[in-house]
Amino acid sequence: MKKILLASLMAAFAGHALAADLLDTVKQRGTLKIAVEGTYPPFTFKDAQQNLTGFDVEVATEVAKRLKVKPEFTTGEWSGLLAGLQAGKFDVVVNQVGITDKRKETFDFSQPYTFSSAQLIVRKNESRVFKSLDDLKGKKVGVGQGSNYADMVKAVNGIEVKVYPSAPENLQDLASGRIDAALNDSLLIPFAIKQAKLPLKAGHPVGDVTTMGIPFAKNNPKFKQAVDKALNDMKADGSFKKISVKWFGIDVSKAPTAAK
Amino acid sequence: MEWADLISAALPVMLKGALYTLMFAVVAMVLGLLLGFVVALLRVGKVPVLSQLVAFYVSAMRGTPLLVQIFVIYYGLPGIGIELDPVPAGIIALTLNVAAYLSESLRGGIAGVDRGQWDAGLSLGFSWWQTMRYIVAPQALRLSVPSLSNSLISLIKDTSLVSVITVTELMLATKEVIAQTFQPLPLYLGAAALYWMMSASFERLQKRVERKLEMAHQR
């Protein structure tokens, strides 16, 4: 998934390059500074005991372990994460950051580690069938602020786009009938519908497959190589699959499947 | 999720967030009052160059959103080599912002003191500073208290904006519990109640200060 906010502000701060490769900096420091939202279940969120958990948290922890450094997590709002990465506040953002051309102008990405697709969510008793975004012309669709889902629906003429701070508000409004459908990550949907206990169901997947990667500052070839190797090793020895199956019941590093 | 479960999951987290909120508010209040007073004095005293400079500062702070100021201070300053942690960055942003408003309230209070009070002080042989210190400032403070409190109560709520720089104050703490429970309405209401409680206790403080300053004016 995800989001471009305050892009112009960020662009103004761009362009201070680090002299040493990020890998050397990280190794020397002994920690990998990882930023996550902490409010994006099941990817990054706090459990009932207030421990940071989720799919991305476990993936990031495993990557740090393979770089032989300690993970150091920071939580913050999405709108600040990429700006913070750009300002050098953290080394990586591991929060289902969609690999987009626009973001690639500013950051380098690891190899993709999650395949997913955008999928509609509708009310349980919905009788209309929305097979694509075109079917939603003249209807109201809810999306997350700064997400690539927001960009997707805005690209279709005639959809009334409602922008929400995050999924819980979006789904609540869907349940209460203020919007006709919500658009989000297919991987989020089963978890969200279960947790929210709202009368909702998964709709049709729409749009292309999206790939998620780990973004970091440009021009760090050694760091990229090390992170990619860590991800490859995790996939090879089954530890990635284990994490993935734990959270989604499927291996998300492979072909996308839509949530039912 | 049952109400009892929801509260027991949310309350400890939100109270911790509220403590952060309170810390931000109180520190920024104290520093903001100090800075605001200096700014007001520089402007009232028409100190050359400095008074123009602080007038520019007040205009810039009042004319731009606090959210943008927080963003620039935290994410922007590293670009010119100033690296701040989230907490100091948040405090600096809130202080600079509230001080601009407070300085205007104080300036209004000082302007509200009758010109004759100045004449009286100066004719008694007081210096400008002595007149300000012993005659004008105490009266100005009494006039300014309601509008000072306005800014300070706004400040309590404005702390919610520091959540964009990774500080888990009340608002972000609330969002974390929402992400876990998907129950936005009761939790936002809970956050509102906590903000209100903090503001209300500040209002009581305001009343006490008002009463105290009023005593000198009883006949």
Coordinates of C-alpha atoms in Angstrom, one line a residue:
Chain A
M1 CA 0.0 0.0 0.0
K2 CA 0.6 3.6 0.7
K3 CA 0.8 7.1 0.8
I4 CA 2.3 10.3 -0.3
L5 CA 1.6 13.2 1.9
L6 CA 3.3 16.6 2.2
A7 CA 5.4 15.5 -0.7
S8 CA 6.3 19.1 -1.5
L9 CA 7.4 19.8 2.0
M10 CA 9.5 16.7 2.0
A11 CA 11.0 17.6 -1.4
A12 CA 12.2 20.8 0.1
F13 CA 14.3 18.9 2.6
A14 CA 15.7 16.4 0.2
G15 CA 19.3 16.1 -0.9
H16 CA 21.6 15.7 2.0
A17 CA 23.5 12.6 1.2
L18 CA 25.3 10.5 3.8
A19 CA 29.0 10.0 3.2
A20 CA 29.3 6.4 4.4
D21 CA 27.2 3.6 3.3
L22 CA 24.1 3.1 5.6
L23 CA 25.3 -0.4 6.3
D24 CA 28.5 0.8 7.9
T25 CA 26.5 3.4 10.0
V26 CA 24.0 0.8 11.1
K27 CA 26.7 -1.7 12.0
Q28 CA 28.8 0.8 13.9
R29 CA 25.7 2.0 15.9
G30 CA 24.7 -1.6 16.5
T31 CA 21.0 -0.8 16.0
L32 CA 18.6 -0.6 13.0
K33 CA 16.3 2.3 13.4
I34 CA 12.9 1.1 12.2
A35 CA 9.9 3.3 11.9
V36 CA 6.3 1.9 11.9
E37 CA 2.8 3.4 12.3
G38 CA 1.9 1.2 15.2
T39 CA -1.8 1.8 14.3
Y40 CA -2.0 -0.4 11.2
P41 CA -3.1 -3.9 12.2
P42 CA -2.2 -6.6 11.4
F43 CA 1.0 -5.1 10.0
T44 CA 2.2 -2.9 12.8
F45 CA 0.1 -2.4 16.0
K46 CA 0.2 -2.7 19.8
D47 CA -1.4 -5.8 21.3
A48 CA -3.5 -5.8 24.5
Q49 CA -0.3 -5.7 26.5
Q50 CA 0.9 -2.7 24.6
N51 CA 3.7 -4.6 22.9
L52 CA 4.4 -3.6 19.4
T53 CA 3.6 -6.5 17.2
G54 CA 2.4 -7.5 13.7
F55 CA 3.6 -8.9 10.5
D56 CA 5.9 -6.0 9.5
V57 CA 7.3 -5.8 13.1
E58 CA 8.3 -9.5 12.9
V59 CA 9.8 -9.1 9.4
A60 CA 11.8 -6.1 10.5
T61 CA 13.0 -7.8 13.6
E62 CA 14.2 -10.7 11.6
V63 CA 16.0 -8.5 9.1
A64 CA 17.8 -6.6 11.9
K65 CA 18.8 -10.0 13.4
R66 CA 20.3 -11.0 10.1
L67 CA 22.2 -7.7 9.8
K68 CA 23.5 -8.7 13.2
V69 CA 22.2 -5.5 14.9
K70 CA 19.4 -4.7 17.3
P71 CA 16.0 -3.5 16.0
E72 CA 15.0 -0.1 17.5
F73 CA 11.4 0.7 16.7
T74 CA 9.8 4.1 16.5
T75 CA 6.0 4.6 16.1
G76 CA 4.5 7.6 14.5
E77 CA 1.7 8.8 12.2
W78 CA 2.1 7.8 8.6
S79 CA 2.2 11.4 7.4
G80 CA 5.5 11.7 9.3
L81 CA 7.2 8.4 8.5
L82 CA 8.5 9.0 5.0
A83 CA 9.4 12.6 5.9
G84 CA 11.4 11.3 8.9
L85 CA 13.1 8.7 6.7
Q86 CA 14.1 11.4 4.3
A87 CA 15.4 13.6 7.2
G88 CA 17.5 10.7 8.4
K89 CA 15.5 10.2 11.7
F90 CA 15.4 6.5 11.0
D91 CA 17.1 4.0 8.7
V92 CA 14.1 2.2 7.3
V93 CA 10.3 2.3 7.3
V94 CA 8.7 -1.2 7.4
N95 CA 5.0 -0.5 7.2
Q96 CA 3.7 -2.0 4.0
V97 CA 5.2 0.8 1.9
G98 CA 4.1 0.4 -1.7
I99 CA 6.9 0.5 -4.2
T100 CA 5.9 3.3 -6.5
D101 CA 7.8 5.2 -9.2
K102 CA 7.2 8.5 -7.4
R103 CA 8.7 7.1 -4.2
K104 CA 11.6 5.6 -6.1
E105 CA 12.7 9.1 -7.0
T106 CA 13.3 9.8 -3.4
F107 CA 14.2 6.4 -1.8
D108 CA 15.8 3.1 -2.7
F109 CA 13.7 0.0 -2.0
S110 CA 14.6 -3.5 -0.9
Q111 CA 13.3 -6.3 -3.1
P112 CA 9.5 -6.6 -2.7
Y113 CA 8.6 -8.7 0.3
T114 CA 4.8 -8.6 0.1
F115 CA 2.5 -9.0 -2.8
S116 CA -1.0 -7.7 -2.3
S117 CA -3.9 -6.1 -4.2
A118 CA -6.4 -3.4 -3.5
Q119 CA -9.8 -4.8 -2.6
L120 CA -13.2 -3.3 -1.9
I121 CA -15.0 -3.7 1.4
V122 CA -18.8 -3.4 1.5
R123 CA -21.7 -3.8 3.9
K124 CA -22.7 -7.4 4.7
N125 CA -26.2 -6.9 3.2
E126 CA -25.0 -5.1 0.1
S127 CA -27.0 -6.3 -2.9
R128 CA -25.3 -4.1 -5.5
V129 CA -22.3 -5.7 -7.1
F130 CA -19.1 -3.5 -7.6
K131 CA -16.7 -5.5 -9.7
S132 CA -14.4 -2.6 -10.5
L133 CA -13.9 1.0 -9.6
D134 CA -15.9 2.0 -12.7
D135 CA -18.9 0.4 -11.1
L136 CA -18.5 2.9 -8.3
K137 CA -19.0 6.1 -10.4
G138 CA -21.4 8.3 -8.6
K139 CA -20.9 6.5 -5.4
K140 CA -18.9 7.3 -2.3
V141 CA -15.7 5.4 -1.6
G142 CA -13.7 5.7 1.6
V143 CA -9.9 5.5 1.6
G144 CA -7.0 6.2 3.9
Q145 CA -5.3 9.6 4.0
G146 CA -2.3 9.7 1.7
S147 CA -2.7 6.0 0.7
N148 CA -2.2 4.8 -2.8
Y149 CA -5.8 3.7 -2.6
A150 CA -6.7 7.3 -2.4
D151 CA -4.7 7.9 -5.6
M152 CA -6.4 4.9 -7.3
V153 CA -10.0 6.2 -6.7
K154 CA -9.1 9.8 -7.4
A155 CA -7.9 8.6 -10.8
V156 CA -11.4 7.5 -11.7
N157 CA -13.7 10.3 -12.7
G158 CA -17.0 10.5 -11.0
I159 CA -16.2 8.7 -7.8
E160 CA -16.9 10.7 -4.7
V161 CA -13.8 10.1 -2.6
K162 CA -13.9 10.3 1.2
V163 CA -10.6 10.4 2.9
Y164 CA -10.2 9.0 6.4
P165 CA -7.4 9.1 9.0
S166 CA -7.3 5.4 9.2
A167 CA -9.2 2.1 8.7
P168 CA -11.3 2.0 11.8
E169 CA -13.0 5.3 11.1
N170 CA -13.4 4.3 7.5
L171 CA -15.1 1.0 8.3
Q172 CA -17.3 2.6 10.9
D173 CA -18.7 5.0 8.4
L174 CA -19.1 2.2 5.9
A175 CA -21.2 0.2 8.4
S176 CA -23.3 3.2 9.2
G177 CA -24.1 3.8 5.6
R178 CA -22.4 7.1 4.9
I179 CA -20.3 5.6 2.1
D180 CA -20.9 2.8 -0.4
A181 CA -17.6 1.0 -0.2
A182 CA -14.1 1.2 1.2
L183 CA -10.9 0.4 -0.5
N184 CA -7.9 -1.1 1.3
D185 CA -5.2 -3.7 1.3
S186 CA -6.6 -7.2 0.6
L187 CA -4.4 -8.5 3.5
L188 CA -5.9 -6.1 6.0
I189 CA -9.5 -7.0 5.3
P190 CA -10.0 -10.4 7.1
F191 CA -8.4 -9.0 10.2
A192 CA -10.2 -5.7 10.2
I193 CA -13.6 -7.2 9.6
K194 CA -13.0 -9.7 12.4
Q195 CA -11.7 -7.1 14.9
A196 CA -14.2 -4.4 14.0
K197 CA -17.2 -6.7 14.6
L198 CA -19.1 -4.6 12.1
P199 CA -21.5 -6.0 9.5
L200 CA -19.1 -5.9 6.6
K201 CA -17.7 -8.2 4.0
A202 CA -14.9 -8.4 1.5
G203 CA -15.8 -7.1 -2.0
H204 CA -14.0 -7.6 -5.3
P205 CA -10.3 -7.0 -5.7
V206 CA -9.7 -4.1 -8.0
G207 CA -6.6 -2.8 -9.8
D208 CA -3.2 -4.4 -10.2
V209 CA -1.1 -6.3 -7.9
T210 CA 0.9 -4.0 -5.6
T211 CA 4.3 -4.8 -4.2
M212 CA 5.6 -3.6 -0.9
G213 CA 9.2 -3.1 0.0
I214 CA 11.5 -1.5 2.6
P215 CA 12.5 2.0 1.7
F216 CA 15.8 3.7 2.8
A217 CA 18.0 6.6 1.7
K218 CA 19.3 6.5 -1.8
N219 CA 22.9 5.5 -2.7
N220 CA 23.5 2.8 -0.1
P221 CA 24.4 -0.2 -2.4
K222 CA 25.9 -2.2 0.5
F223 CA 22.9 -1.7 2.7
K224 CA 20.5 -2.7 -0.2
Q225 CA 22.5 -5.8 -0.8
A226 CA 22.5 -6.8 2.9
V227 CA 18.8 -6.2 3.3
D228 CA 18.0 -8.1 0.1
K229 CA 20.2 -11.0 1.2
A230 CA 18.4 -11.0 4.6
L231 CA 15.0 -11.2 2.9
N232 CA 16.3 -13.9 0.4
D233 CA 17.7 -16.0 3.3
M234 CA 14.5 -15.6 5.2
K235 CA 12.5 -16.9 2.2
A236 CA 15.0 -19.7 1.6
D237 CA 15.0 -21.1 5.2
G238 CA 11.2 -20.8 5.7
S239 CA 11.3 -18.2 8.4
F240 CA 9.5 -15.7 6.2
K241 CA 6.8 -18.1 5.3
K242 CA 6.3 -18.9 9.0
I243 CA 5.7 -15.2 9.9
S244 CA 3.5 -14.8 6.9
V245 CA 1.3 -17.8 7.6
K246 CA 1.0 -16.8 11.3
W247 CA -0.6 -13.4 10.3
F248 CA -2.4 -14.1 7.1
G249 CA -2.6 -17.9 6.7
I250 CA -0.8 -17.6 3.4
D251 CA 2.7 -16.8 2.1
V252 CA 2.4 -13.2 1.0
S253 CA 5.8 -13.3 -0.7
K254 CA 4.2 -15.2 -3.5
A255 CA 1.2 -14.7 -5.8
P256 CA -1.5 -12.5 -4.5
T257 CA -4.8 -13.9 -3.3
A258 CA -7.9 -11.9 -2.5
A259 CA -9.5 -12.1 0.9
K260 CA -12.8 -13.8 1.1
Chain B
M1 CA -15.5 -6.1 22.7
E2 CA -17.3 -5.4 25.9
W3 CA -17.2 -2.0 27.5
A4 CA -15.3 -3.2 30.6
D5 CA -12.7 -4.9 28.4
L6 CA -12.4 -1.8 26.2
I7 CA -11.9 0.5 29.2
S8 CA -9.4 -1.8 30.8
A9 CA -7.4 -2.0 27.5
A10 CA -7.6 1.7 26.8
L11 CA -7.3 3.4 30.1
P12 CA -3.7 2.7 31.1
V13 CA -2.5 3.6 27.6
M14 CA -4.5 6.7 27.4
L15 CA -3.6 7.9 30.8
K16 CA 0.1 7.5 29.9
G17 CA -0.6 9.5 26.8
A18 CA -2.4 12.1 28.8
L19 CA 0.7 12.4 31.1
Y20 CA 2.8 13.2 28.0
T21 CA 0.2 15.7 26.9
L22 CA 0.2 17.4 30.3
M23 CA 4.0 17.5 30.3
F24 CA 4.1 19.1 26.9
A25 CA 1.4 21.6 27.9
V26 CA 2.9 22.6 31.2
V27 CA 6.5 23.0 29.9
A28 CA 5.4 25.0 26.9
M29 CA 3.1 27.1 29.1
V30 CA 6.0 28.2 31.4
L31 CA 8.5 28.7 28.6
G32 CA 5.9 30.4 26.5
L33 CA 4.9 32.8 29.2
L34 CA 8.5 33.8 29.7
L35 CA 9.2 34.2 26.0
G36 CA 5.9 35.9 25.4
F37 CA 6.6 38.4 28.2
V38 CA 10.0 39.3 26.7
V39 CA 8.5 39.7 23.2
A40 CA 5.7 41.9 24.5
L41 CA 8.3 44.1 26.4
L42 CA 10.5 44.4 23.3
R43 CA 7.5 45.6 21.3
V44 CA 6.0 47.9 23.9
G45 CA 9.4 49.4 24.6
K46 CA 10.0 49.9 20.9
V47 CA 13.5 48.5 21.1
P48 CA 15.2 49.3 17.8
V49 CA 15.7 46.3 15.4
L50 CA 14.6 43.8 18.0
S51 CA 11.1 45.0 18.1
Q52 CA 10.8 44.6 14.3
L53 CA 12.4 41.2 14.5
V54 CA 9.9 39.9 17.1
A55 CA 7.0 41.5 15.2
F56 CA 8.0 39.4 12.2
Y57 CA 8.3 36.3 14.5
V58 CA 4.8 36.9 15.9
S59 CA 3.3 37.4 12.4
A60 CA 5.0 34.2 11.1
M61 CA 3.8 32.1 14.1
R62 CA 0.3 33.4 13.9
G63 CA 0.1 33.2 10.2
T64 CA 1.2 29.5 9.7
P65 CA -0.4 26.3 11.0
L66 CA 1.2 24.8 14.1
L67 CA 1.2 21.5 12.3
V68 CA 3.5 22.9 9.7
Q69 CA 5.7 24.5 12.3
I70 CA 6.1 21.2 14.1
F71 CA 6.9 19.5 10.8
V72 CA 9.5 22.1 9.9
I73 CA 11.3 22.0 13.2
Y74 CA 11.5 18.3 13.5
Y75 CA 11.8 17.1 9.9
G76 CA 13.2 20.3 8.3
L77 CA 16.0 21.4 10.6
P78 CA 18.2 18.3 10.1
G79 CA 18.6 19.6 6.6
I80 CA 20.7 22.4 8.0
G81 CA 22.4 20.2 10.6
I82 CA 20.1 20.8 13.6
E83 CA 19.1 17.4 14.9
L84 CA 16.4 17.4 17.6
D85 CA 14.7 14.5 19.4
P86 CA 10.9 14.4 19.2
V87 CA 10.2 15.7 22.7
P88 CA 12.5 18.8 22.6
A89 CA 11.3 19.5 19.0
G90 CA 7.7 19.3 20.1
I91 CA 8.3 21.6 23.1
I92 CA 10.1 24.1 21.0
A93 CA 7.4 24.2 18.4
L94 CA 4.6 24.6 21.0
T95 CA 6.5 27.2 23.0
L96 CA 7.3 29.3 20.0
N97 CA 3.7 29.1 18.8
V98 CA 2.0 29.9 22.1
A99 CA 4.5 32.6 23.0
A100 CA 3.4 34.6 19.9
Y101 CA -0.2 34.5 21.1
L102 CA 0.7 35.2 24.7
S103 CA 2.8 38.2 23.8
E104 CA -0.1 39.7 22.0
S105 CA -2.4 39.2 25.0
L106 CA 0.2 40.8 27.2
R107 CA 0.7 43.7 24.8
G108 CA -3.1 44.2 24.8
G109 CA -3.0 44.2 28.6
I110 CA -0.2 46.7 28.8
A111 CA -1.9 49.0 26.2
G112 CA -5.1 48.8 28.3
V113 CA -3.4 50.4 31.3
D114 CA -4.2 54.1 31.4
R115 CA -1.6 56.5 30.0
G116 CA -1.9 58.5 33.3
Q117 CA -0.3 55.6 35.2
W118 CA 2.8 55.9 33.1
D119 CA 2.9 59.7 33.6
A120 CA 2.4 59.2 37.3
G121 CA 5.3 56.7 37.6
L122 CA 7.7 58.7 35.5
S123 CA 6.8 62.0 37.3
L124 CA 7.6 60.2 40.6
G125 CA 11.2 59.7 39.2
F126 CA 10.7 56.0 38.3
S127 CA 12.6 54.8 35.3
W128 CA 10.8 53.3 32.4
W129 CA 11.6 49.8 33.6
Q130 CA 10.5 50.6 37.2
T131 CA 7.2 52.1 36.0
M132 CA 6.6 48.9 34.0
R133 CA 7.7 46.6 36.8
Y134 CA 5.8 48.2 39.7
I135 CA 2.9 50.1 38.2
V136 CA 1.9 49.0 34.7
A137 CA 2.8 45.3 34.6
P138 CA 0.6 44.3 37.7
Q139 CA -2.4 46.0 36.2
A140 CA -1.7 44.7 32.7
L141 CA -1.5 41.2 34.0
R142 CA -4.9 41.5 35.6
L143 CA -6.4 42.7 32.3
S144 CA -4.6 39.9 30.3
V145 CA -5.6 36.9 32.4
P146 CA -8.7 35.8 30.5
S147 CA -7.0 36.0 27.1
L148 CA -3.8 34.4 28.3
S149 CA -5.9 31.5 29.6
N150 CA -7.6 31.3 26.2
S151 CA -4.2 30.6 24.6
L152 CA -3.0 28.3 27.3
I153 CA -6.2 26.2 27.1
S154 CA -5.8 26.0 23.3
L155 CA -2.3 24.9 24.0
I156 CA -3.5 21.8 25.9
K157 CA -5.4 20.7 22.9
D158 CA -2.8 21.7 20.4
T159 CA -0.4 19.1 21.9
S160 CA -2.4 16.5 19.9
L161 CA -0.4 17.7 16.9
V162 CA 2.9 16.5 18.2
S163 CA 1.7 12.9 17.3
V164 CA 3.1 13.6 13.8
I165 CA 6.6 13.6 15.2
T166 CA 6.3 10.1 16.7
V167 CA 5.4 11.2 20.2
T168 CA 2.8 9.0 21.8
E169 CA 0.7 11.7 23.5
L170 CA -3.0 11.2 24.3
M171 CA -4.1 11.4 20.7
L172 CA -1.7 8.9 19.2
A173 CA -2.2 6.6 22.3
T174 CA -5.9 6.7 21.5
K175 CA -5.3 5.8 17.9
E176 CA -3.1 2.9 18.9
V177 CA -5.9 1.4 21.0
I178 CA -8.4 2.1 18.2
A179 CA -6.1 0.2 15.8
Q180 CA -6.2 -2.7 18.2
T181 CA -9.9 -2.7 19.0
F182 CA -11.6 -1.0 16.0
Q183 CA -13.9 1.0 18.3
P184 CA -13.3 4.6 17.3
L185 CA -16.3 6.3 18.9
P186 CA -16.0 5.4 22.6
L187 CA -12.3 5.9 22.5
Y188 CA -12.4 9.3 20.9
L189 CA -15.1 10.2 23.4
G190 CA -12.7 9.0 26.2
A191 CA -9.9 11.1 24.8
A192 CA -12.2 14.1 24.6
A193 CA -13.1 13.6 28.3
L194 CA -9.4 13.5 29.3
Y195 CA -8.7 16.7 27.3
W196 CA -11.7 18.4 28.9
M197 CA -10.6 17.3 32.4
M198 CA -7.2 18.8 31.8
S199 CA -8.6 22.1 30.4
A200 CA -11.2 22.3 33.3
S201 CA -8.5 22.0 35.9
F202 CA -6.7 24.8 34.2
E203 CA -9.8 26.9 34.2
R204 CA -10.0 26.5 38.0
L205 CA -6.4 27.7 38.2
Q206 CA -7.4 30.7 36.1
K207 CA -10.2 31.6 38.4
R208 CA -7.9 31.5 41.4
V209 CA -5.4 33.7 39.7
E210 CA -8.2 36.1 38.8
R211 CA -9.4 36.3 42.3
K212 CA -6.0 36.9 43.6
L213 CA -5.3 39.7 41.2
E214 CA -8.7 41.1 41.9
M215 CA -8.0 41.5 45.6
A216 CA -5.8 44.5 45.1
H217 CA -8.7 46.2 43.4
Q218 CA -11.3 45.8 46.1
R219 CA -12.5 48.8 47.8

